[in-house]
Tab-separated table of C-alpha atoms in Angstrom:
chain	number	residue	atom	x	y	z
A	827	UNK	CA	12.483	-16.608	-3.027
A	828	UNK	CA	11.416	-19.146	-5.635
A	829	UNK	CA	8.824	-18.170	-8.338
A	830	UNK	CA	5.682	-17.470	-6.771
A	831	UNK	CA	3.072	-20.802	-7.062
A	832	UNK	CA	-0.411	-19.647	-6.104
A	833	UNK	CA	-1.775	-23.031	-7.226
A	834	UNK	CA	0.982	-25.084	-5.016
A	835	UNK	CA	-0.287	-22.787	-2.168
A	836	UNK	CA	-3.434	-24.150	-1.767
A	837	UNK	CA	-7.114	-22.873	-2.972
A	838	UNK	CA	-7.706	-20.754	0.204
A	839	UNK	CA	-4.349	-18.887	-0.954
A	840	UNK	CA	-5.866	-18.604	-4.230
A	841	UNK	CA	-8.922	-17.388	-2.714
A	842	UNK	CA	-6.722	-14.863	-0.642
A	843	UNK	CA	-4.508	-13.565	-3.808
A	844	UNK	CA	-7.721	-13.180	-6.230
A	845	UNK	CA	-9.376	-11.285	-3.716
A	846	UNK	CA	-6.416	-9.195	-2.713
A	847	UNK	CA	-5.681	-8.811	-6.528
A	848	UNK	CA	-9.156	-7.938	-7.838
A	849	UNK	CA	-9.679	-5.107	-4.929
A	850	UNK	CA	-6.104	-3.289	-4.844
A	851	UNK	CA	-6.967	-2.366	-8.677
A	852	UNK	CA	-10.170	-1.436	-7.925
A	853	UNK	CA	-8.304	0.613	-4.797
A	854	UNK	CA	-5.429	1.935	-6.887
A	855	UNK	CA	-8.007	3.150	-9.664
A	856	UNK	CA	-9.974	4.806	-7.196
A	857	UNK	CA	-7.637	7.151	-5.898
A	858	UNK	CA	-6.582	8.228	-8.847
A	859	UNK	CA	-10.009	8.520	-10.539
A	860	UNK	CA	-10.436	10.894	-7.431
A	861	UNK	CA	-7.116	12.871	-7.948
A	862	UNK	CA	-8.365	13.753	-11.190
A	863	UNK	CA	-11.356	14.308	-10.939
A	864	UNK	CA	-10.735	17.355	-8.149
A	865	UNK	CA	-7.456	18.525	-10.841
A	866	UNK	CA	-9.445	18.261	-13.613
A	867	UNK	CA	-13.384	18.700	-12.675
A	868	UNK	CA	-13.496	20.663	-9.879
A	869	UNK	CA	-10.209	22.639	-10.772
A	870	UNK	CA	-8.465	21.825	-7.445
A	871	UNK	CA	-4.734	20.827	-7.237
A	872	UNK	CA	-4.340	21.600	-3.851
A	873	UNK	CA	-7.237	19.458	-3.097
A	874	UNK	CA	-5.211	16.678	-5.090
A	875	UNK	CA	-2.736	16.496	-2.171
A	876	UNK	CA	-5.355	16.751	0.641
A	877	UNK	CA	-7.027	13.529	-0.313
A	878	UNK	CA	-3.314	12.089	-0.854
A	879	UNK	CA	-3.408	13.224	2.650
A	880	UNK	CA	-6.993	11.491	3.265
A	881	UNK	CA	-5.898	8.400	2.192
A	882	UNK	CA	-3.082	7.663	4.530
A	883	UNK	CA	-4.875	9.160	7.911
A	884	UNK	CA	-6.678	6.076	8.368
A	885	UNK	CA	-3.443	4.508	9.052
A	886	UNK	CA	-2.606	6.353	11.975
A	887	UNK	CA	-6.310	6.319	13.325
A	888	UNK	CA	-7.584	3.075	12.458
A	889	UNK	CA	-4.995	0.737	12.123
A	890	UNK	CA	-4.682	-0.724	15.630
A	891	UNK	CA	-8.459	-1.283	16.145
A	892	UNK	CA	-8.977	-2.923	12.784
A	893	UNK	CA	-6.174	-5.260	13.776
A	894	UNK	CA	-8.073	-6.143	16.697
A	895	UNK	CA	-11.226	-7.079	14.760
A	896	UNK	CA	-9.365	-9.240	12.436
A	897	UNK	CA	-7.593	-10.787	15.181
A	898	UNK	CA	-10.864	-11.365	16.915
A	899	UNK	CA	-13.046	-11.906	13.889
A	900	UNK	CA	-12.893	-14.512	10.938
A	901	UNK	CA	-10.125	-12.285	8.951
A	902	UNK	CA	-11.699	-13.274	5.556
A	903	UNK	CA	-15.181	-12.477	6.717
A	904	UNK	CA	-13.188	-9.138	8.079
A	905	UNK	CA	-12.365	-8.425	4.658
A	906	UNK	CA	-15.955	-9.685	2.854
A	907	UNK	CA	-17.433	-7.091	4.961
A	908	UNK	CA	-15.039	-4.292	4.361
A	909	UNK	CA	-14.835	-4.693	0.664
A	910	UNK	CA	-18.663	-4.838	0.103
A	911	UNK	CA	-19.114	-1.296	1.736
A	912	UNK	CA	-16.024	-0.186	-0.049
A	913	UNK	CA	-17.658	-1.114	-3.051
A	914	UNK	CA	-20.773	0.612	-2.360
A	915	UNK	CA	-18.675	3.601	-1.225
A	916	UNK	CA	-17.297	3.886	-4.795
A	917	UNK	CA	-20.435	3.446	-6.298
A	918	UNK	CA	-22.045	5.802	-4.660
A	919	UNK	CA	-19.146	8.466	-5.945
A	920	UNK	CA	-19.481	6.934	-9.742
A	921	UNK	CA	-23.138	8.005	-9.488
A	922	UNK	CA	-22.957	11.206	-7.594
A	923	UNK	CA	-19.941	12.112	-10.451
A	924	UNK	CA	-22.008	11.165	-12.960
A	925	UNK	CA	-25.270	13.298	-12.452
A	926	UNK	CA	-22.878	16.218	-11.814
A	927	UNK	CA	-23.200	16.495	-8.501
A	928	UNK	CA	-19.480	15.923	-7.327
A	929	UNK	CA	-17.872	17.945	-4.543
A	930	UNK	CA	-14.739	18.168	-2.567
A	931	UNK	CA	-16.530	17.051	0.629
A	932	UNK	CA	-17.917	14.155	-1.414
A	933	UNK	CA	-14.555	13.423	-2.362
A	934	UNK	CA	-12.723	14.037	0.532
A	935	UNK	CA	-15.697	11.706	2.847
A	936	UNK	CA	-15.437	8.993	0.339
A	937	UNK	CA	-11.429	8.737	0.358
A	938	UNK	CA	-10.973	8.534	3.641
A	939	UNK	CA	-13.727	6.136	4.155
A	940	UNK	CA	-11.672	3.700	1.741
A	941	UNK	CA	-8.723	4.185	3.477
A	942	UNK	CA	-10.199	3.101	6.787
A	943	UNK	CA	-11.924	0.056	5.091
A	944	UNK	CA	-8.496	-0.351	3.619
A	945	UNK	CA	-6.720	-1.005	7.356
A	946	UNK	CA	-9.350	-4.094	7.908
A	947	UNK	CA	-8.504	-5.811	4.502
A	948	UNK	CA	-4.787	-5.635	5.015
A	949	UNK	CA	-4.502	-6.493	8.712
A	950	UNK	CA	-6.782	-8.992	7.950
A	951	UNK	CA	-4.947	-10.063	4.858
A	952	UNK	CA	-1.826	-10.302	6.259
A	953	UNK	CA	-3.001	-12.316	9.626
A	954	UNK	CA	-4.243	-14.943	7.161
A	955	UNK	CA	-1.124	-15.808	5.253
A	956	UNK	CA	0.665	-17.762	7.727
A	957	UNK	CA	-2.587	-20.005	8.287
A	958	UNK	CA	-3.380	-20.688	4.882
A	959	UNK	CA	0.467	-21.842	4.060
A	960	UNK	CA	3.510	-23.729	5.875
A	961	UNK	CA	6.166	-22.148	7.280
A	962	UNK	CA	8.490	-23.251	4.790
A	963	UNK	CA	6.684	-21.456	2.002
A	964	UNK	CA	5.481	-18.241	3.601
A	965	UNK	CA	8.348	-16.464	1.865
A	966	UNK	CA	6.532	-17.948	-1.489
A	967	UNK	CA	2.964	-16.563	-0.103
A	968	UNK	CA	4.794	-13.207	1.041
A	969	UNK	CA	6.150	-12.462	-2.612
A	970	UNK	CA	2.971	-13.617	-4.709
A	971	UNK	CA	0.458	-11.629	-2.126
A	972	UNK	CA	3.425	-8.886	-2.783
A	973	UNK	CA	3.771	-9.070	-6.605
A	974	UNK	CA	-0.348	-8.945	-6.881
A	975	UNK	CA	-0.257	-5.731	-4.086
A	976	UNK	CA	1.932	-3.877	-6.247
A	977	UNK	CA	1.258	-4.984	-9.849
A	978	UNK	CA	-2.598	-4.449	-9.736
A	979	UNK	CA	-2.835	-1.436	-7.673
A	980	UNK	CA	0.165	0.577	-8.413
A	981	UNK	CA	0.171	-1.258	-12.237
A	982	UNK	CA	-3.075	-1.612	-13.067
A	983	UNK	CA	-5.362	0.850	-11.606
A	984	UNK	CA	-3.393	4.091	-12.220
A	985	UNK	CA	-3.650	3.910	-15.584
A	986	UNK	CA	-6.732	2.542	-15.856
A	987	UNK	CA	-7.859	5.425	-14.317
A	988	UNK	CA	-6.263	7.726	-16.539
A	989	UNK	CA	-7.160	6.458	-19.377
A	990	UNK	CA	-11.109	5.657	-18.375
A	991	UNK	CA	-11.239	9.547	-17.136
A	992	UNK	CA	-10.267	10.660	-20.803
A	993	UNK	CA	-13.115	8.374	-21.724
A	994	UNK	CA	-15.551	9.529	-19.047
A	995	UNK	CA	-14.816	11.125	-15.580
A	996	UNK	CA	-17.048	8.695	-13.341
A	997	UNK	CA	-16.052	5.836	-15.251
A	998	UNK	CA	-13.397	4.908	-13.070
A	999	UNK	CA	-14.909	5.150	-9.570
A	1000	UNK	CA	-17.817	2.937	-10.942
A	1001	UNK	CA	-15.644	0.472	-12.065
A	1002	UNK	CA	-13.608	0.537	-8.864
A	1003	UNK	CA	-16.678	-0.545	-7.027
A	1004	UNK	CA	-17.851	-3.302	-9.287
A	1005	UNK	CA	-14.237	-4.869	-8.261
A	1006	UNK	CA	-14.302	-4.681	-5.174
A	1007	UNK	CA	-17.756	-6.002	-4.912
A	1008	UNK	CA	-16.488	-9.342	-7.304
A	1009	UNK	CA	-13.439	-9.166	-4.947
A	1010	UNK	CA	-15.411	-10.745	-2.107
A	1011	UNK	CA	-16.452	-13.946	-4.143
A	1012	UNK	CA	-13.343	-14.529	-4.641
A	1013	UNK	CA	-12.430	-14.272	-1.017
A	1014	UNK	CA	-15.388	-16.618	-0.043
A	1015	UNK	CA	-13.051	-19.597	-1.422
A	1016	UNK	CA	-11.094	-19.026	2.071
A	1017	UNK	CA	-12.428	-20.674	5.116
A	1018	UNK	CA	-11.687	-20.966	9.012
A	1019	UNK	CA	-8.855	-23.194	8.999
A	1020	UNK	CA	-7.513	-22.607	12.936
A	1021	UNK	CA	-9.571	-23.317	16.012
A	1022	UNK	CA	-7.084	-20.872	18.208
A	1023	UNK	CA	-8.760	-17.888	17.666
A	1024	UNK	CA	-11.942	-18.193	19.620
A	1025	UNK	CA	-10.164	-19.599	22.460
A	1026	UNK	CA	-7.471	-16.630	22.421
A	1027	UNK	CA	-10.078	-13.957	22.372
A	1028	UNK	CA	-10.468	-13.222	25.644
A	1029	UNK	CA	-6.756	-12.644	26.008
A	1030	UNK	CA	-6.762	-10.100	23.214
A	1031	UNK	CA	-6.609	-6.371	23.831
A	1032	UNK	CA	-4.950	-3.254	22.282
A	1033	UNK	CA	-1.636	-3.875	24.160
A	1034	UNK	CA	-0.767	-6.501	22.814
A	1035	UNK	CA	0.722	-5.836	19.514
A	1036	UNK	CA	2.935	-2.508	21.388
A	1037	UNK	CA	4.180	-5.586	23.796
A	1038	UNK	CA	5.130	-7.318	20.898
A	1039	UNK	CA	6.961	-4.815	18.842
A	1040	UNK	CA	8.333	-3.548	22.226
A	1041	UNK	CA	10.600	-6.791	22.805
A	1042	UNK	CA	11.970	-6.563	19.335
A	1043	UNK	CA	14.910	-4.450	18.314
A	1044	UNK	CA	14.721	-5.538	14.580
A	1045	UNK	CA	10.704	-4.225	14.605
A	1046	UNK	CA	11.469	-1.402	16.110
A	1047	UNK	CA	14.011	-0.222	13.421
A	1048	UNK	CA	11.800	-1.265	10.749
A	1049	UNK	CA	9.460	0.823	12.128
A	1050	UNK	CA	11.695	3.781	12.021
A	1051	UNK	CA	12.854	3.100	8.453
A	1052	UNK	CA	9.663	2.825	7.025
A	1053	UNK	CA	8.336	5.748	9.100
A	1054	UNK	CA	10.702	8.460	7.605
A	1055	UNK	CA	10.198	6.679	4.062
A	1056	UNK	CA	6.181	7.169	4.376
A	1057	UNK	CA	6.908	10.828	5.602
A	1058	UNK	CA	9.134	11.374	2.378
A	1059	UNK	CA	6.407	9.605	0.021
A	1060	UNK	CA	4.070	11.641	1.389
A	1061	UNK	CA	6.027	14.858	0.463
A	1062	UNK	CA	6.544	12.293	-3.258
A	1063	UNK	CA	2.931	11.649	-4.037
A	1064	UNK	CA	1.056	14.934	-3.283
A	1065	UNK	CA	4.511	16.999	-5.246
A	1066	UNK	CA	4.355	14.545	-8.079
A	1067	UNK	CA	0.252	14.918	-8.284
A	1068	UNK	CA	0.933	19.242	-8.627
A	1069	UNK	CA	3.972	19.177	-10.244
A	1070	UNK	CA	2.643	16.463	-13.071
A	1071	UNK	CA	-0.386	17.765	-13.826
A	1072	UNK	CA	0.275	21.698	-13.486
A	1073	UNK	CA	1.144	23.345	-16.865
A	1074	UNK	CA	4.059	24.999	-14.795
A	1075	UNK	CA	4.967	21.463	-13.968
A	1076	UNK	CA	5.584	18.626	-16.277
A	1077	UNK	CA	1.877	19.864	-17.981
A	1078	UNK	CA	1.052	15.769	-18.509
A	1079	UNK	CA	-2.523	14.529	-19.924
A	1080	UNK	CA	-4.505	12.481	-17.168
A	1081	UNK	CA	-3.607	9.370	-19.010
A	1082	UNK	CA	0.373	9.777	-18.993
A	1083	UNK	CA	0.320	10.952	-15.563
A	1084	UNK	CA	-1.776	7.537	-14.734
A	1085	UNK	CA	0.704	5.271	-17.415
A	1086	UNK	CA	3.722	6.539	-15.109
A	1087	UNK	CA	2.311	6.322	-11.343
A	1088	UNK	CA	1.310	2.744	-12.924
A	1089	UNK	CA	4.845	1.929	-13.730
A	1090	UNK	CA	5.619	2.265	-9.883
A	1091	UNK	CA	3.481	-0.857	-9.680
A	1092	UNK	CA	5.957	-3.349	-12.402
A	1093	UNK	CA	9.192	-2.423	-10.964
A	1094	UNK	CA	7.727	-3.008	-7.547
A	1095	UNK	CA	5.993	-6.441	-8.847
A	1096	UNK	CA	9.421	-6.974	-10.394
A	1097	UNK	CA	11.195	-6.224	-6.907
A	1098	UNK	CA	8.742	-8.733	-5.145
A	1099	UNK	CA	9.717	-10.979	-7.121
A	1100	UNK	CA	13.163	-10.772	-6.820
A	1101	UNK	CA	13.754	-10.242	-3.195
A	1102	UNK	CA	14.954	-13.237	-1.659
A	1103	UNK	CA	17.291	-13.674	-5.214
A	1104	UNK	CA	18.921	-10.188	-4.364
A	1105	UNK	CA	19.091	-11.061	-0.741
A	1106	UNK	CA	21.119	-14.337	-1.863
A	1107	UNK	CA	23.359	-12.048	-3.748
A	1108	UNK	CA	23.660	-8.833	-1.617
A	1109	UNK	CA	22.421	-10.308	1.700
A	1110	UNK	CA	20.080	-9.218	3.538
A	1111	UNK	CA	21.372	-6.201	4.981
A	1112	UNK	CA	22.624	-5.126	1.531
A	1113	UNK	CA	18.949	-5.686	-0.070
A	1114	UNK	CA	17.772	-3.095	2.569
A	1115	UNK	CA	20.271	-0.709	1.905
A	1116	UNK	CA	19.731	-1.034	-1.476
A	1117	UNK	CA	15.712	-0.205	-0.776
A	1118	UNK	CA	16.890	3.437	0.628
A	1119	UNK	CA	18.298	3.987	-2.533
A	1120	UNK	CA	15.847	2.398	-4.686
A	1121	UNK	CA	13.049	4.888	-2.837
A	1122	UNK	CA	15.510	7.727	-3.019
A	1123	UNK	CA	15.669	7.566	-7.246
A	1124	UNK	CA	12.196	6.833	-7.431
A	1125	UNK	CA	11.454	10.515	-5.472
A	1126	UNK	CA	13.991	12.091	-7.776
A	1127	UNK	CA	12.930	10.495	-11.156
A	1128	UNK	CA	10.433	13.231	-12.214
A	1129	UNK	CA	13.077	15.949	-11.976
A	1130	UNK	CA	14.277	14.214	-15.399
A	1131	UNK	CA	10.971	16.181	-16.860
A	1132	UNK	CA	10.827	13.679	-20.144
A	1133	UNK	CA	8.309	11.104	-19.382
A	1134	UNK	CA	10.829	9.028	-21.641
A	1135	UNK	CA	13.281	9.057	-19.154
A	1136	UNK	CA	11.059	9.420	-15.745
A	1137	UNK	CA	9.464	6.011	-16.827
A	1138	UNK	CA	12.686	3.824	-16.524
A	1139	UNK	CA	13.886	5.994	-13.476
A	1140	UNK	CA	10.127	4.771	-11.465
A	1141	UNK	CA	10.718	1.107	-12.667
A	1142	UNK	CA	14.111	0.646	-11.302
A	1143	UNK	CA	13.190	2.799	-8.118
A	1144	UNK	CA	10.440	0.791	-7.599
A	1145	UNK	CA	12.128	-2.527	-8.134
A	1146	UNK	CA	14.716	-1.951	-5.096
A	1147	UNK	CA	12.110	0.117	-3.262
A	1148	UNK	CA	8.989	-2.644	-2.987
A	1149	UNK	CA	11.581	-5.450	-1.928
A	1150	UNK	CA	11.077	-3.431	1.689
A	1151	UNK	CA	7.944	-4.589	1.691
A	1152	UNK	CA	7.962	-8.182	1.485
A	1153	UNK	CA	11.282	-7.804	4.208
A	1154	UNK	CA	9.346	-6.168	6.144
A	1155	UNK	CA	6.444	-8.542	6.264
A	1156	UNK	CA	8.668	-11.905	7.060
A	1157	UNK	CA	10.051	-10.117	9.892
A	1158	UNK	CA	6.773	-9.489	11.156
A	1159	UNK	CA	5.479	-13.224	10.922
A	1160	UNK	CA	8.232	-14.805	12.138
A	1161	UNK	CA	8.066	-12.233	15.424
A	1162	UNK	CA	4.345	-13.176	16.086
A	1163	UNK	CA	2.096	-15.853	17.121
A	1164	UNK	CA	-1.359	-16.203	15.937
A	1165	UNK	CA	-3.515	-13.954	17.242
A	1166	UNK	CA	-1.195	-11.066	17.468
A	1167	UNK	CA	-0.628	-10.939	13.629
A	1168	UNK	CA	-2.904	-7.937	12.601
A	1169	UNK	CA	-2.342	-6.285	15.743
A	1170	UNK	CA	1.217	-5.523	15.519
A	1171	UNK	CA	0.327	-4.755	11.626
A	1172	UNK	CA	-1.399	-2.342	12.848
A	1173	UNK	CA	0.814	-0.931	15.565
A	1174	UNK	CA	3.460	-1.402	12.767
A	1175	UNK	CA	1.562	0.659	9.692
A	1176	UNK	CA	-0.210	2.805	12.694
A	1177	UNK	CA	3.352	4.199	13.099
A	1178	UNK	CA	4.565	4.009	9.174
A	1179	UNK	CA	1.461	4.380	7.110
A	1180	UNK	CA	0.205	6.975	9.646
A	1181	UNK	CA	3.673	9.353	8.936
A	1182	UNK	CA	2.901	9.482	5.278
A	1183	UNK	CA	0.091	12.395	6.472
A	1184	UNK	CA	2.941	14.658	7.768
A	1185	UNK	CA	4.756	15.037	4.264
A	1186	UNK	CA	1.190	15.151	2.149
A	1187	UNK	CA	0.388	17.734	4.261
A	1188	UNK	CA	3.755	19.622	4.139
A	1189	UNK	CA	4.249	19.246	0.466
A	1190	UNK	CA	0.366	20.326	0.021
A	1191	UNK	CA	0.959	23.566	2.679
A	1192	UNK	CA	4.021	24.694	0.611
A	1193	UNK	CA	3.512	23.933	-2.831
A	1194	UNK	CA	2.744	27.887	-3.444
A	1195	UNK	CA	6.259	28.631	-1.661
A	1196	UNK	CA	7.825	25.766	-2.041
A	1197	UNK	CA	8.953	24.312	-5.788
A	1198	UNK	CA	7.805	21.389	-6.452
A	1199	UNK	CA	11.430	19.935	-7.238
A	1200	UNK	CA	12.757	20.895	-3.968
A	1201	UNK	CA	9.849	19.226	-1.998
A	1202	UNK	CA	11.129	15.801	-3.906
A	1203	UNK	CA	14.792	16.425	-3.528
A	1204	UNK	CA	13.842	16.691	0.452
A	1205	UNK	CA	11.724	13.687	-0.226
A	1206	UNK	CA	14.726	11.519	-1.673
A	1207	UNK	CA	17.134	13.050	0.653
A	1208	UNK	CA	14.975	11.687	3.697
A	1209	UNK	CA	14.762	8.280	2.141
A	1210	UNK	CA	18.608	8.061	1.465
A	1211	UNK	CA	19.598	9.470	5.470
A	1212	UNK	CA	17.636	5.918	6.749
A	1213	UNK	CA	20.254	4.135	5.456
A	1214	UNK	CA	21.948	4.688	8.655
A	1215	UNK	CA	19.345	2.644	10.826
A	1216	UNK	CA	19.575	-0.275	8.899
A	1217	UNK	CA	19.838	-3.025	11.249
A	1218	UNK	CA	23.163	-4.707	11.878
A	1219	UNK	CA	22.956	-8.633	10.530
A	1220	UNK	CA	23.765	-9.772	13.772
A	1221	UNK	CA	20.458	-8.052	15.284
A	1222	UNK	CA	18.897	-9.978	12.448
């Protein structure tokens, strides 16, 4: 993959990537901002993990229907929509937080409701790339919408949120809204640019996008692999969020625990980046492997215990472990038509994003039984065992 050119890819790219930039911080902030404030305000680590847990239901509930909307709908009015009442969501926790009001149930409402606005930006998102770009440079779009996913909310707004908690505690869901609210300016750039999609709606319905994944080996085993890796990141995130902040744990302050659940976010902009390079120099199949084991030392890194040494282990784990991620999203393009795009997104996260609610839960139900360690050596051990359904290159 060349270097990214958002300005060679057209304004209502631009529009796209701004947008898509702008909210994932505010998205990435917010969840952490939330984390902390039931750790640290409402002295709650177990309800830490359950809205870990809140935040990736909506992918196993919502997913398919939201892909239908923005396969029905004008995707980037789809995602105007949804990020203006996400905004207002956030808000309304910023204020609530601020008068001392905050609850779990306020919490717990509000992170979920994200999560389900979440499904409508990315289906959306995603359904809009390969209409706003040629063919020839959707692995260009792919990498920069990538790289902006990754850097901004798993960069960004993680330590943002650390370090505007320390400041003030509502700080950081009040500033979460305010971006997704300037998010849907930016988003406003992008306009209808295909006629099929109000001839085609008629012929669109929820089976579509299981026909379509259905015919196709290769989906199907992406589907598997990134299943079992969302069950094992769910087992990561809600073990990381106890065992990091627990003073049985790693005992870190809010703003180290954000600085290194940021630094996720640069090796995975990094890996974006570099996917089609390492593809060119491992192939393709190789790249993937190399993802298993890129996930796998990312869910073992903070059994090093120095942040020192965790820091480097997340980069490099994330560098191998986001190039998944923009593989995965050229193989779904190039096995759809316009649209089907956000459809089979959402049959596709339905059946990834939706697994990552089996490990939160787990690693939340046995963190009092279960060491914290051994939930993320079960995590990385999960990740490495899908090496074996790596597709063969000839399937590719």
């Amino acid at each position: 993959m060349g270097k990214p050119n958002r300005g060679g890819l057209g304004a209502r790219f631009l529009g796209l990537w701004c947008s898509t930039a702008l909210s994932d911080t505010g998205n990435g902030m917010f969840l952490v901002g939330a984390t902390l404030l039931a750790i640290h305000t409402l002295k709650s680590p177990a309800l830490a993990g359950f809205l870990f847990t809140l935040a990736s239901i909506p992918w196993l509930v919502a997913a398919i229907p939201a892909g239908i909307v923005a396969d029905r709908m004008d995707a980037h009015r789809v995602i105007q929509v949804a990020n203006l009442v996400r905004a207002a969501t956030m808000l309304a926790v910023g204020v609530v937080s601020a008068t001392g009001h905050i609850s779990a149930v306020i919490l717990a409402v509000a992170v979920f409701a994200s999560g389900v606005l979440q499904t409508f930006v990315d289906g959306a998102a995603e359904a809009l790339v390969p209409e706003l770009v040629a063919r020839e440079r959707l692995s260009d779009a792919n990498g920069a919408l990538s790289v902006s996913t990754r850097v901004f909310y798993q960069f960004l707004g993680p330590p943002i949120a650390g370090l505007t908690y320390a400041l003030w505690p509502s700080a950081a869901p009040l500033l979460s809204g305010a971006l997704c609210g300037v998010s849907t300016l930016c988003i406003a750039a992008v306009r209808q640019p295909w006629p099929h999609r109000r001839g085609a709606r008629g012929r669109i319905d929820v089976r579509s996008g299981l026909r379509v994944v259905g015919r196709s080996r290769v989906l199907k085993a992406a589907i598997a692999i990134s299943g079992l890796t969302s069950i094992a990141n769910g087992i990561y995130l809600a073990a990381f969020a106890i065992y990091a902040n627990s003073d049985t744990g790693l005992g870190l302050t809010p703003a180290t625990y954000g600085v290194l659940t940021g630094l996720v976010g640069v090796g995975a902009g990094i890996g974006a980046y570099l996917t089609s390079r390492a593809e060119r120099l491992f192939g393709v199949v190789g790249t993937m492997r190399l993802t298993r084991v890129g996930w796998a030392l990312l869910f073992l890194s903070p059994l090093l215990r120095s942040p020192w040494l965790i820091a480097p282990a997340m980069v490099v784990g994330g560098v191998f472990g986001a190039m998944w991620a923009v593989q995965a999203m050229n193989l779904r393009q190039r096995a759809t038509r316009p649209g089907q795009r956000a459809q089979v997104l959402g049959v596709f996260r339905a059946l990834t994003y939706g697994a990552t609610p089996l490990g939160s839960f787990a690693a939340t139900a046995f963190h009092s039984t279960v060491s914290s360690q051994v939930l993320l050596g079960v995590a990385a051990a999960l990740t490495a065992a899908t090496i074996a359904l790596v597709p063969a290159l000839e399937s590719l």
